[in-house]
Coordinates of C-alpha atoms and ligand atoms in Angstrom, one line a residue:
M11 CA 84.2 129.1 116.6
S12 CA 85.8 128.1 113.3
A13 CA 84.6 125.9 110.6
H14 CA 88.2 125.5 109.5
N15 CA 89.6 124.3 112.8
F16 CA 90.3 120.6 112.2
Y17 CA 89.1 119.7 115.7
Q18 CA 85.7 121.0 114.6
T19 CA 85.6 118.4 111.8
L20 CA 86.6 115.6 114.2
R21 CA 84.1 116.8 116.9
A22 CA 81.3 116.8 114.3
A23 CA 81.9 113.0 113.8
F24 CA 81.5 112.1 117.5
P25 CA 78.5 109.9 118.1
A26 CA 75.3 111.5 119.5
D27 CA 75.7 109.4 122.7
L28 CA 78.8 110.8 124.2
E29 CA 78.8 108.2 127.0
R30 CA 79.9 105.5 124.6
G31 CA 83.4 104.2 124.7
A32 CA 85.8 106.1 122.5
V33 CA 89.2 104.8 123.6
F34 CA 89.6 101.4 125.3
A35 CA 93.0 101.6 127.0
A36 CA 94.4 98.9 129.2
Q37 CA 93.8 100.8 132.4
R38 CA 90.4 102.4 131.6
T39 CA 87.9 103.3 129.0
Y40 CA 87.6 106.9 127.9
S41 CA 84.1 108.0 126.6
W42 CA 83.6 110.5 123.8
R43 CA 82.6 113.0 126.5
D44 CA 86.0 112.4 128.2
L45 CA 87.8 113.2 124.9
D46 CA 85.7 116.3 124.4
E47 CA 85.8 117.6 128.0
T48 CA 89.4 116.8 128.8
S49 CA 90.6 118.3 125.5
A50 CA 88.4 121.4 126.3
R51 CA 90.1 121.7 129.8
L52 CA 93.5 121.4 128.2
A53 CA 92.6 124.0 125.5
N54 CA 91.4 126.3 128.2
W55 CA 94.6 125.8 130.2
L56 CA 96.6 126.7 127.0
G57 CA 94.4 129.7 126.7
S58 CA 95.2 130.7 130.3
L59 CA 98.9 130.9 129.4
N60 CA 98.2 134.0 127.3
I61 CA 100.4 132.9 124.5
P62 CA 99.7 134.1 120.9
Q63 CA 97.6 131.9 118.7
G64 CA 99.9 129.8 116.5
S65 CA 102.4 129.2 119.3
R66 CA 104.4 125.9 119.1
I67 CA 103.5 123.4 121.8
A68 CA 106.5 120.9 121.9
V69 CA 105.6 117.6 123.4
Q70 CA 108.0 114.7 124.2
V71 CA 106.0 112.2 126.3
E72 CA 105.3 108.5 126.4
K73 CA 102.2 107.4 124.4
S74 CA 99.0 107.9 126.4
V75 CA 95.4 108.9 125.7
E76 CA 96.1 112.1 127.6
A77 CA 98.9 112.9 125.2
M78 CA 96.4 112.4 122.3
M79 CA 94.0 114.8 124.1
L80 CA 96.8 117.3 124.5
Y81 CA 97.1 117.1 120.7
L82 CA 93.4 117.7 120.2
A83 CA 93.5 120.6 122.7
T84 CA 96.4 122.2 120.7
L85 CA 94.2 122.1 117.6
R86 CA 91.2 123.5 119.5
A87 CA 93.3 126.4 120.9
G88 CA 94.7 127.2 117.4
H89 CA 98.3 126.4 118.4
V90 CA 100.8 124.2 116.6
F91 CA 101.5 120.8 117.9
L92 CA 105.2 119.7 117.8
P93 CA 105.5 116.0 118.7
L94 CA 108.9 114.6 119.5
N95 CA 110.0 111.0 119.5
T96 CA 110.6 109.8 123.1
A97 CA 113.9 108.2 121.9
Y98 CA 115.5 111.6 121.2
Q99 CA 118.5 112.5 123.4
S100 CA 119.4 115.9 124.7
G101 CA 121.4 117.1 121.7
E102 CA 118.5 116.3 119.4
I103 CA 115.9 117.9 121.7
S104 CA 118.0 121.0 122.2
Y105 CA 118.1 121.5 118.4
F106 CA 114.4 121.1 118.0
I107 CA 113.6 123.5 120.8
E108 CA 116.2 126.1 119.6
N109 CA 114.8 125.8 116.1
A110 CA 111.1 125.8 116.8
Q111 CA 111.1 128.2 119.7
P112 CA 108.0 126.7 121.4
A113 CA 106.0 128.7 123.9
V114 CA 105.2 125.5 125.8
L115 CA 107.3 122.4 126.4
V116 CA 105.8 119.2 127.8
C117 CA 108.0 116.3 128.8
S118 CA 107.6 113.1 130.8
P119 CA 108.1 113.5 134.5
A120 CA 111.0 111.0 134.3
N121 CA 112.8 113.3 131.9
R122 CA 112.2 116.6 133.6
E123 CA 115.6 116.8 135.1
W124 CA 117.4 117.0 131.8
V125 CA 114.7 118.4 129.5
E126 CA 113.8 121.4 131.7
P127 CA 117.3 123.0 131.6
L128 CA 117.3 122.6 127.8
G129 CA 114.0 124.4 127.6
Q130 CA 115.1 127.1 130.0
Q131 CA 118.3 127.7 128.0
A132 CA 116.2 128.1 124.9
G133 CA 114.0 130.6 126.6
V134 CA 110.8 128.4 126.7
Q135 CA 108.4 130.2 129.1
H136 CA 106.2 127.3 130.1
I137 CA 107.6 123.9 130.9
Y138 CA 105.2 121.1 132.1
T139 CA 105.1 117.4 132.5
L140 CA 102.7 114.6 131.5
G141 CA 103.2 111.0 132.5
D142 CA 101.6 108.0 130.8
D143 CA 99.9 107.2 134.1
G144 CA 97.9 110.4 134.4
S145 CA 100.6 112.1 136.5
G146 CA 102.3 115.4 135.7
S147 CA 101.7 119.1 136.0
V148 CA 99.7 119.5 132.8
L149 CA 96.7 117.6 134.0
S150 CA 96.7 119.2 137.4
A151 CA 96.9 122.6 135.8
A152 CA 94.0 121.8 133.6
A153 CA 91.9 120.1 136.2
Q154 CA 90.0 123.3 137.3
Q155 CA 89.4 124.6 133.8
P156 CA 86.0 124.6 132.2
V157 CA 84.8 121.6 130.3
T158 CA 83.6 123.6 127.3
H159 CA 85.7 125.4 124.7
S160 CA 85.0 127.0 121.4
P161 CA 87.6 126.0 118.8
A162 CA 89.8 128.9 117.8
D163 CA 89.1 130.7 114.6
V164 CA 91.7 129.5 112.1
Q165 CA 92.2 129.8 108.4
P166 CA 92.6 126.6 106.3
Q167 CA 96.3 127.4 105.7
D168 CA 97.0 128.0 109.3
L169 CA 99.5 125.7 110.8
A170 CA 98.3 122.7 112.9
V171 CA 101.4 120.6 113.3
I172 CA 105.2 120.7 112.7
I173 CA 106.8 117.3 112.2
Y174 CA 110.6 117.3 112.2
T175 CA 112.2 115.1 109.6
S176 CA 115.9 114.6 109.2
G177 CA 117.6 115.3 105.9
T178 CA 120.5 114.0 103.8
T179 CA 122.4 117.1 104.6
G180 CA 122.4 119.3 107.6
R181 CA 120.0 119.3 110.5
S182 CA 116.4 118.2 110.8
K183 CA 113.7 120.3 109.1
G184 CA 110.3 121.0 110.5
A185 CA 107.6 120.1 108.0
M186 CA 104.7 122.6 108.5
L187 CA 101.3 121.0 108.0
S188 CA 98.1 123.1 108.0
H189 CA 94.6 122.3 109.2
E190 CA 93.6 121.9 105.6
N191 CA 96.5 119.5 104.8
I192 CA 95.4 117.1 107.6
R193 CA 91.7 117.5 107.1
S194 CA 91.8 116.9 103.3
N195 CA 93.9 113.7 103.8
A196 CA 91.7 112.3 106.7
Q197 CA 88.5 112.9 104.7
V198 CA 89.9 111.2 101.6
L199 CA 91.1 108.2 103.5
Q200 CA 87.8 107.8 105.3
T201 CA 86.1 107.2 101.9
Y202 CA 89.0 105.4 100.2
W203 CA 89.4 102.8 102.9
G204 CA 85.6 102.4 103.3
W205 CA 85.5 103.2 107.0
Q206 CA 82.2 101.8 108.4
S207 CA 80.0 102.7 111.2
D208 CA 81.0 99.7 113.3
D209 CA 84.7 99.9 112.7
V210 CA 87.1 99.7 115.7
L211 CA 90.7 100.6 115.2
I212 CA 93.5 98.8 117.1
H213 CA 95.9 101.6 117.8
A214 CA 99.4 100.1 118.2
L215 CA 101.8 102.7 116.8
P216 CA 103.6 105.6 118.5
I217 CA 101.8 108.9 118.3
F218 CA 104.8 111.2 117.6
H219 CA 104.8 110.5 113.8
V220 CA 102.4 110.8 110.9
H221 CA 101.4 107.1 110.9
G222 CA 100.1 106.8 114.5
L223 CA 99.1 110.5 115.0
F224 CA 97.4 111.3 111.7
V225 CA 96.6 108.2 109.7
A226 CA 95.4 106.2 112.7
I227 CA 94.0 108.7 115.2
H228 CA 92.4 110.9 112.5
G229 CA 91.1 107.8 110.7
A230 CA 89.2 106.6 113.7
L231 CA 88.0 110.0 115.1
I232 CA 86.8 111.4 111.8
N233 CA 84.6 108.3 111.4
G234 CA 83.4 108.4 115.0
S235 CA 85.0 105.0 115.5
P236 CA 86.4 103.8 118.8
M237 CA 90.0 102.7 119.3
I238 CA 91.5 99.9 121.2
W239 CA 94.6 101.6 122.6
M240 CA 98.0 100.0 123.1
D241 CA 100.5 102.2 124.9
K242 CA 103.2 99.9 123.4
F243 CA 103.0 97.4 120.6
D244 CA 103.1 93.7 121.7
P245 CA 102.3 91.1 119.1
K246 CA 100.3 88.7 121.4
T247 CA 98.2 91.5 122.8
A248 CA 97.6 92.9 119.3
I249 CA 96.3 89.6 118.1
A250 CA 94.1 89.1 121.2
H251 CA 92.5 92.6 120.4
M252 CA 91.5 91.4 116.9
A253 CA 88.5 89.6 118.4
Q254 CA 87.0 93.1 119.0
G255 CA 88.8 95.2 116.4
T256 CA 88.2 95.6 112.7
V257 CA 91.1 97.8 111.4
F258 CA 94.8 97.5 112.2
M259 CA 97.6 99.8 111.0
G260 CA 101.2 99.0 111.3
V261 CA 104.7 99.3 109.9
P262 CA 106.1 96.0 108.4
T263 CA 108.0 95.1 111.6
L264 CA 104.7 94.9 113.5
Y265 CA 103.4 92.4 110.9
T266 CA 106.6 90.2 110.9
R267 CA 106.5 90.1 114.7
M268 CA 102.8 89.0 114.6
L269 CA 103.7 86.4 112.0
A270 CA 106.0 84.8 114.6
E271 CA 103.0 84.2 116.9
P272 CA 101.2 80.8 116.6
A273 CA 98.0 82.6 117.7
L274 CA 97.8 84.4 114.3
T275 CA 95.2 82.3 112.5
P276 CA 92.2 82.7 110.2
Q277 CA 90.1 82.4 113.4
S278 CA 91.9 85.0 115.5
T279 CA 91.7 87.5 112.6
A280 CA 88.1 86.6 111.5
H281 CA 86.6 89.8 113.0
M282 CA 89.1 92.0 111.2
R283 CA 88.0 94.0 108.1
L284 CA 91.3 95.7 107.1
F285 CA 95.0 95.4 107.7
I286 CA 97.0 98.4 106.5
S287 CA 100.8 98.7 106.2
G288 CA 103.1 101.6 105.4
S289 CA 106.0 103.8 106.4
A290 CA 108.5 101.3 105.0
P291 CA 108.4 98.8 102.1
M292 CA 106.8 95.5 103.0
L293 CA 108.5 92.5 101.5
V294 CA 106.4 90.5 99.1
E295 CA 107.0 87.4 101.2
T296 CA 105.5 89.1 104.3
H297 CA 102.4 90.0 102.2
Q298 CA 102.2 86.4 101.1
Q299 CA 102.8 84.8 104.5
W300 CA 100.1 87.1 106.0
R301 CA 97.6 86.0 103.3
D302 CA 98.5 82.4 103.8
R303 CA 98.2 82.6 107.6
T304 CA 95.1 84.8 107.9
G305 CA 93.3 84.9 104.5
H306 CA 93.6 88.7 104.6
T307 CA 95.5 90.7 102.0
I308 CA 97.3 93.6 103.6
L309 CA 96.6 97.0 102.0
E310 CA 99.8 98.8 101.4
R311 CA 99.9 102.6 101.1
Y312 CA 102.7 105.2 100.9
G313 CA 103.1 108.6 102.5
M314 CA 105.6 110.9 104.3
S315 CA 105.7 113.5 107.0
E316 CA 105.6 116.4 104.4
T317 CA 102.6 115.1 102.6
V318 CA 100.7 112.7 104.9
M319 CA 99.3 109.9 102.6
L320 CA 100.0 110.0 98.9
T321 CA 99.0 106.7 97.4
S322 CA 97.1 103.6 98.4
N323 CA 96.0 100.2 97.2
P324 CA 92.3 100.0 96.9
F325 CA 90.0 98.8 99.7
Q326 CA 87.5 97.4 97.3
A327 CA 86.2 98.1 93.7
D328 CA 84.8 101.6 93.8
A329 CA 83.7 103.4 90.6
R330 CA 84.7 106.8 92.2
F331 CA 88.3 105.6 92.5
G332 CA 88.8 103.9 89.2
G333 CA 86.9 100.7 90.0
R334 CA 89.8 98.4 90.6
S335 CA 89.8 96.1 93.6
E336 CA 93.1 94.3 93.4
R337 CA 95.6 95.1 96.1
R338 CA 98.7 94.6 94.0
I339 CA 101.5 93.2 96.2
G340 CA 104.8 95.0 95.8
T341 CA 103.1 98.3 94.8
V342 CA 101.7 101.1 96.9
G343 CA 98.6 101.5 94.8
F344 CA 97.1 104.6 93.1
P345 CA 97.6 108.3 93.9
L346 CA 94.8 109.2 96.3
P347 CA 92.0 111.4 95.0
G348 CA 93.3 115.0 94.7
V349 CA 96.9 113.9 94.6
S350 CA 98.8 114.5 91.4
L351 CA 101.8 112.2 91.1
R352 CA 104.4 112.2 88.4
V353 CA 107.7 110.4 87.8
V354 CA 110.5 112.6 86.6
G355 CA 113.8 111.9 84.9
D356 CA 117.2 113.5 85.6
E357 CA 116.6 116.4 83.2
G358 CA 113.3 117.2 84.8
Q359 CA 111.3 115.5 82.0
V360 CA 108.1 113.7 82.9
L361 CA 108.5 110.0 82.3
G362 CA 106.0 107.5 80.9
T363 CA 104.6 104.2 82.0
E364 CA 107.1 101.8 83.6
E365 CA 109.9 104.4 83.4
I366 CA 111.8 104.8 86.6
G367 CA 112.5 108.2 88.1
G368 CA 112.0 110.6 91.0
I369 CA 108.5 110.8 92.4
Q370 CA 107.0 114.3 92.6
V371 CA 103.6 115.2 94.1
K372 CA 101.1 118.0 94.4
G373 CA 97.8 118.2 96.3
P374 CA 95.9 119.7 99.2
N375 CA 97.7 117.3 101.5
V376 CA 101.2 118.6 100.6
F377 CA 102.8 120.7 103.3
A378 CA 103.5 124.4 103.2
G379 CA 107.3 124.2 103.6
Y380 CA 110.0 123.7 106.2
W381 CA 109.8 125.9 109.3
Q382 CA 112.0 128.9 108.8
M383 CA 113.9 127.3 106.0
P384 CA 112.7 129.1 102.8
E385 CA 115.8 128.1 100.8
K386 CA 115.4 124.4 101.7
T387 CA 111.7 124.6 100.9
A388 CA 112.5 126.2 97.5
E389 CA 115.0 123.4 96.7
E390 CA 112.4 120.7 97.4
F391 CA 109.7 122.2 95.2
T392 CA 109.7 122.5 91.4
A393 CA 108.7 125.7 89.6
D394 CA 105.3 124.3 88.9
G395 CA 104.6 123.5 92.6
F396 CA 105.4 119.8 92.8
F397 CA 107.2 118.5 95.9
K398 CA 110.2 116.2 95.3
T399 CA 109.7 113.3 97.5
G400 CA 113.2 111.8 97.2
D401 CA 111.6 108.4 96.5
V402 CA 112.3 106.7 93.2
G403 CA 109.6 104.8 91.5
K404 CA 107.4 104.0 88.5
V405 CA 103.8 103.8 87.4
D406 CA 102.6 100.7 85.6
A407 CA 100.1 100.6 82.7
D408 CA 97.2 100.1 85.2
G409 CA 98.3 103.2 87.2
Y410 CA 99.8 101.3 90.2
V411 CA 102.8 103.1 91.7
T412 CA 105.8 101.1 92.8
I413 CA 108.6 102.5 94.9
V414 CA 111.9 101.0 93.7
G415 CA 114.3 103.0 95.8
R416 CA 115.3 106.4 97.1
S417 CA 117.5 109.1 95.8
K418 CA 117.9 110.4 99.4
D419 CA 120.5 108.5 101.4
L420 CA 118.1 107.1 103.9
I421 CA 117.7 103.9 106.0
I422 CA 114.2 103.0 107.2
S423 CA 114.5 100.9 110.3
G424 CA 111.4 99.5 111.8
G425 CA 109.4 102.4 110.2
Y426 CA 111.8 105.1 111.6
N427 CA 113.9 107.1 109.2
V428 CA 117.7 107.2 109.9
Y429 CA 119.8 109.5 107.8
P430 CA 123.4 108.1 107.5
A431 CA 124.8 111.6 107.2
E432 CA 123.5 112.4 110.7
V433 CA 125.0 109.3 112.3
E434 CA 128.3 109.8 110.5
S435 CA 128.6 113.3 111.7
Y436 CA 128.2 112.1 115.3
L437 CA 130.7 109.2 114.7
N438 CA 133.2 111.5 113.1
N439 CA 133.2 113.7 116.2
L440 CA 134.1 110.9 118.5
P441 CA 137.8 110.8 119.7
G442 CA 140.1 108.8 117.4
V443 CA 137.7 108.7 114.4
A444 CA 139.1 109.9 111.1
E445 CA 136.0 109.2 109.0
S446 CA 133.0 106.8 108.8
A447 CA 130.3 105.5 106.5
V448 CA 126.9 104.3 107.6
V449 CA 124.9 102.0 105.2
G450 CA 121.7 100.1 105.5
A451 CA 121.7 96.3 105.7
P452 CA 118.6 94.0 105.4
H453 CA 117.3 92.9 108.8
P454 CA 114.7 90.2 109.5
D455 CA 112.9 92.2 112.2
F456 CA 113.5 95.9 111.4
G457 CA 113.6 95.5 107.6
E458 CA 116.8 97.5 107.4
V459 CA 119.3 98.6 110.1
G460 CA 122.5 100.7 110.0
V461 CA 126.0 99.3 109.8
A462 CA 128.9 101.6 110.5
V463 CA 132.4 101.3 108.9
V464 CA 134.9 103.5 110.8
V465 CA 138.4 104.5 109.9
P466 CA 140.6 105.4 112.9
K467 CA 142.9 108.4 113.0
A468 CA 146.6 107.4 112.6
G469 CA 147.7 105.6 115.8
A470 CA 144.2 105.5 117.4
Q471 CA 142.9 102.2 118.7
L472 CA 139.1 102.1 118.3
D473 CA 136.7 99.6 120.0
P474 CA 133.5 99.1 117.9
Q475 CA 131.4 98.4 121.0
A476 CA 132.7 101.5 122.7
L477 CA 131.7 103.5 119.6
I478 CA 128.2 102.1 119.7
Q479 CA 127.9 102.9 123.4
A480 CA 129.1 106.4 122.8
L481 CA 126.5 107.0 120.0
K482 CA 123.8 105.7 122.3
Q483 CA 124.5 108.6 124.7
K484 CA 123.9 111.1 121.9
L485 CA 121.4 109.7 119.4
A486 CA 117.9 108.2 119.5
N487 CA 118.4 104.5 120.0
Y488 CA 116.9 103.4 116.7
K489 CA 119.5 105.5 114.8
V490 CA 122.5 103.7 116.4
P491 CA 124.1 101.2 114.0
K492 CA 123.5 97.6 115.0
H493 CA 127.0 96.7 113.9
C494 CA 130.2 98.6 113.7
E495 CA 133.5 97.6 112.2
I496 CA 136.9 99.2 111.9
A497 CA 138.6 99.6 108.5
T498 CA 141.8 101.0 107.3
D499 CA 140.0 103.1 104.6
L500 CA 136.7 103.5 102.9
P501 CA 136.2 102.4 99.3
R502 CA 136.1 105.4 97.0
N503 CA 135.6 106.0 93.3
T504 CA 137.9 108.0 91.1
M505 CA 136.0 111.2 92.1
G506 CA 136.8 110.4 95.7
K507 CA 133.2 109.6 96.6
V508 CA 132.6 106.8 99.1
Q509 CA 131.2 103.8 97.3
K510 CA 128.4 102.9 99.6
N511 CA 127.1 100.3 97.3
L512 CA 130.2 98.2 97.9
L513 CA 129.7 98.5 101.7
R514 CA 126.0 97.6 101.3
N515 CA 126.9 94.5 99.3
A516 CA 129.6 93.5 101.8
H517 CA 127.0 93.6 104.7
S518 CA 123.9 92.5 102.8
Q519 CA 123.8 89.1 104.5
R520 CA 125.1 90.1 108.0
F521 CA 121.7 89.9 109.8
M522 CA 119.9 87.5 107.5
P523 CA 119.3 83.9 108.5
S524 CA 121.6 81.6 106.5
Ligands
LIG51 C1 113.6 99.9 118.6 N1 114.9 99.6 118.3 C2 115.1 99.8 117.0 C3 113.9 100.3 116.5 N2 112.9 100.3 117.5 N3 116.2 99.7 116.3 C4 116.1 100.0 115.0 N4 114.9 100.4 114.4 C5 113.8 100.6 115.2 N5 112.7 101.0 114.6 C6 115.9 99.1 119.2 C7 116.1 99.9 120.4 O1 117.1 100.8 120.1 C8 116.6 98.9 121.4 O2 118.0 98.6 121.1 C9 115.9 97.6 121.0 O3 115.5 97.8 119.6 C10 114.6 97.4 121.8 O4 113.9 98.6 121.9 P1 112.4 98.7 122.2 O5 112.0 100.1 122.5 O6 112.0 97.6 123.2 O7 111.8 98.3 120.8 P2 110.3 98.0 120.5 O8 109.4 98.7 121.5 O9 110.2 96.6 120.2 O10 110.2 98.9 119.1 C11 110.1 98.3 117.9 C12 108.9 98.9 117.1 C13 109.2 100.5 117.1 C14 109.0 98.4 115.7 C15 107.6 98.6 117.8 O11 110.4 100.8 116.5 C16 108.0 101.2 116.4 O12 107.0 101.4 117.0 N6 108.2 101.5 115.1 C17 107.1 102.2 114.4 C18 107.6 103.5 113.9 C19 106.6 104.4 113.3 O13 105.5 104.6 113.8 N7 106.8 105.0 112.1 C20 106.0 105.8 111.4 C21 106.7 107.0 110.8 S1 105.6 108.0 109.8 P3 119.0 98.5 122.3 O14 120.3 98.3 121.6 O15 118.9 99.8 123.0 O16 118.6 97.3 123.1 C22 106.1 107.7 108.2 C23 105.1 108.2 107.1 C24 104.3 107.0 106.7 O17 107.0 107.0 108.0 O18 104.2 106.8 105.5 O19 103.7 106.4 107.6
LIG52 P1 108.9 110.0 107.0 O1 109.8 111.1 106.5 O2 109.2 109.4 108.3 O3 107.5 110.4 106.9 O4 109.1 108.8 106.0 C1 108.6 108.9 104.7 C2 109.3 107.9 103.8 O5 108.9 106.5 104.1 C3 108.9 108.0 102.3 O6 109.5 109.1 101.7 C4 109.2 106.6 101.8 O7 110.6 106.6 101.5 C5 108.9 105.7 103.0 N1 107.7 105.0 102.8 C6 106.5 105.3 103.4 N2 105.6 104.3 103.0 C7 106.2 103.4 102.2 C8 105.9 102.2 101.6 N3 104.6 101.7 101.7 N4 106.8 101.6 100.8 C9 108.1 102.1 100.7 N5 108.5 103.2 101.4 C10 107.6 103.9 102.1

């Protein structure tokens, strides 16, 4: 048994009465006992595979409570959870498996046909399936296992999770997060957001990224709070759940979709205590519309895969956290307790109030580095141990942090990160393509989406729709540009660099209502 195993921290918060409902899913209710016993069975099943502690358990499955329990089981067993977006296509999955060398690969039964050969090619020993309807070989393999399990002995710095994030250059990098990284952040947020004994979280996000997996699930479990579970977000259902829920977490797209529902009123949200947004910038007008329609001010916070949560607007005035109560719209609030945040200029000098520069951070939540990429890790940290977030921002006189842009060439679409360089490299490999540029354009639903400008090789005839279809075969759907156009050349400056700002300007109104 280990005091450092994060599962132990979560388990200690379970209510004394284990028969109470822990997760209210559409099909059934899971009690706290179910969570404990099923994750014990799954941890024992992992134990029966005789793989060394710290093995990677790669999981690409549809959202389900069982998938969450597999995550808890991985923590219990002292292995490393590696969640993969269900939108990833075979080329992307191959890369992750080759890179991470998991001992176990779990996919949805529907994808087994194409995922299993990829796993076999990469030498994965154990390949299983898990469906979102309780089907699949994982649960049947675990069914006969004991319902008790002592969490594996781990050290605070031992890895708990690897989250792959794309980069501006090259392939995705696996951000390594330890038990201590995730525990420290979950504990801080529990106090900072004033979690209460009667809170009920409406869980509407996917669970293969930081927001849904850590901020939401850890937030509820570490407080012993039940969750109303949505396998897939739907605005009408989410609003209906607000009669029982108290806390909602979403990316801005979820909020704009709910704003389009007449059912969103002060009455339908009266039972709610807290609405939290993050993963992408929320427009000031979305904040204002939400306040007008519901009377609630959304609390915006900022984080990333490498660091979990970094800053947050206040929940309420609390002397421990500076005493301010204002949720300042357009800002992401204050550095969380324990997080050091500084804004740095081009020469590495630390900037003052209101000065704009690169955001750097340090704290117990900041990851240990990228999986098997020591050089990349070294590049992203300063000599004094600060992580370079790639976000550009400023801090005002009251200490509120505002993100004004990104130094990394990144599009955030519906809360998912899309790196133009990755999309361009796929586009450039398509027949007849000489070169391409992908830029972000404002979008009323997704906040931002990709637009591709493609230059054909001499004599080649390119069809924009065919290019989009070809990309859909190779890339996760959210990375595929929503518009593609053919051009004779790309605008370049005197240094020969593509002037993406000109392309951004040219497409800035493409998706916006006139
Ligand atoms: C879906 N589509 C998207 C998209 N999601 N396009 C661009 N951006 C997205 N985010 C496209 C699909 O490709 C498809 O296109 C069409 O939209 C419909 O697909 P869908 O699957 O039906 O969409 P839907 O289920 O409505 O999904 C939209 C969504 C989802 C907003 C609910 O994207 C989502 O759950 N986003 C949340 C992401 C998230 O959790 N991020 C946290 C990262 S952690 P076509 O052409 O095939 O029809 C992080 C750190 C932090 O950033 O601070 O939190
Ligand atoms: P990811 O790598 O998917 O974890 O995405 C992290 C990135 O999302 C950050 O580096 C920011 O660019 C962005 N992000 C997260 N929260 C916010 C926010 N509230 N406002 C603006 N950008 C955000």
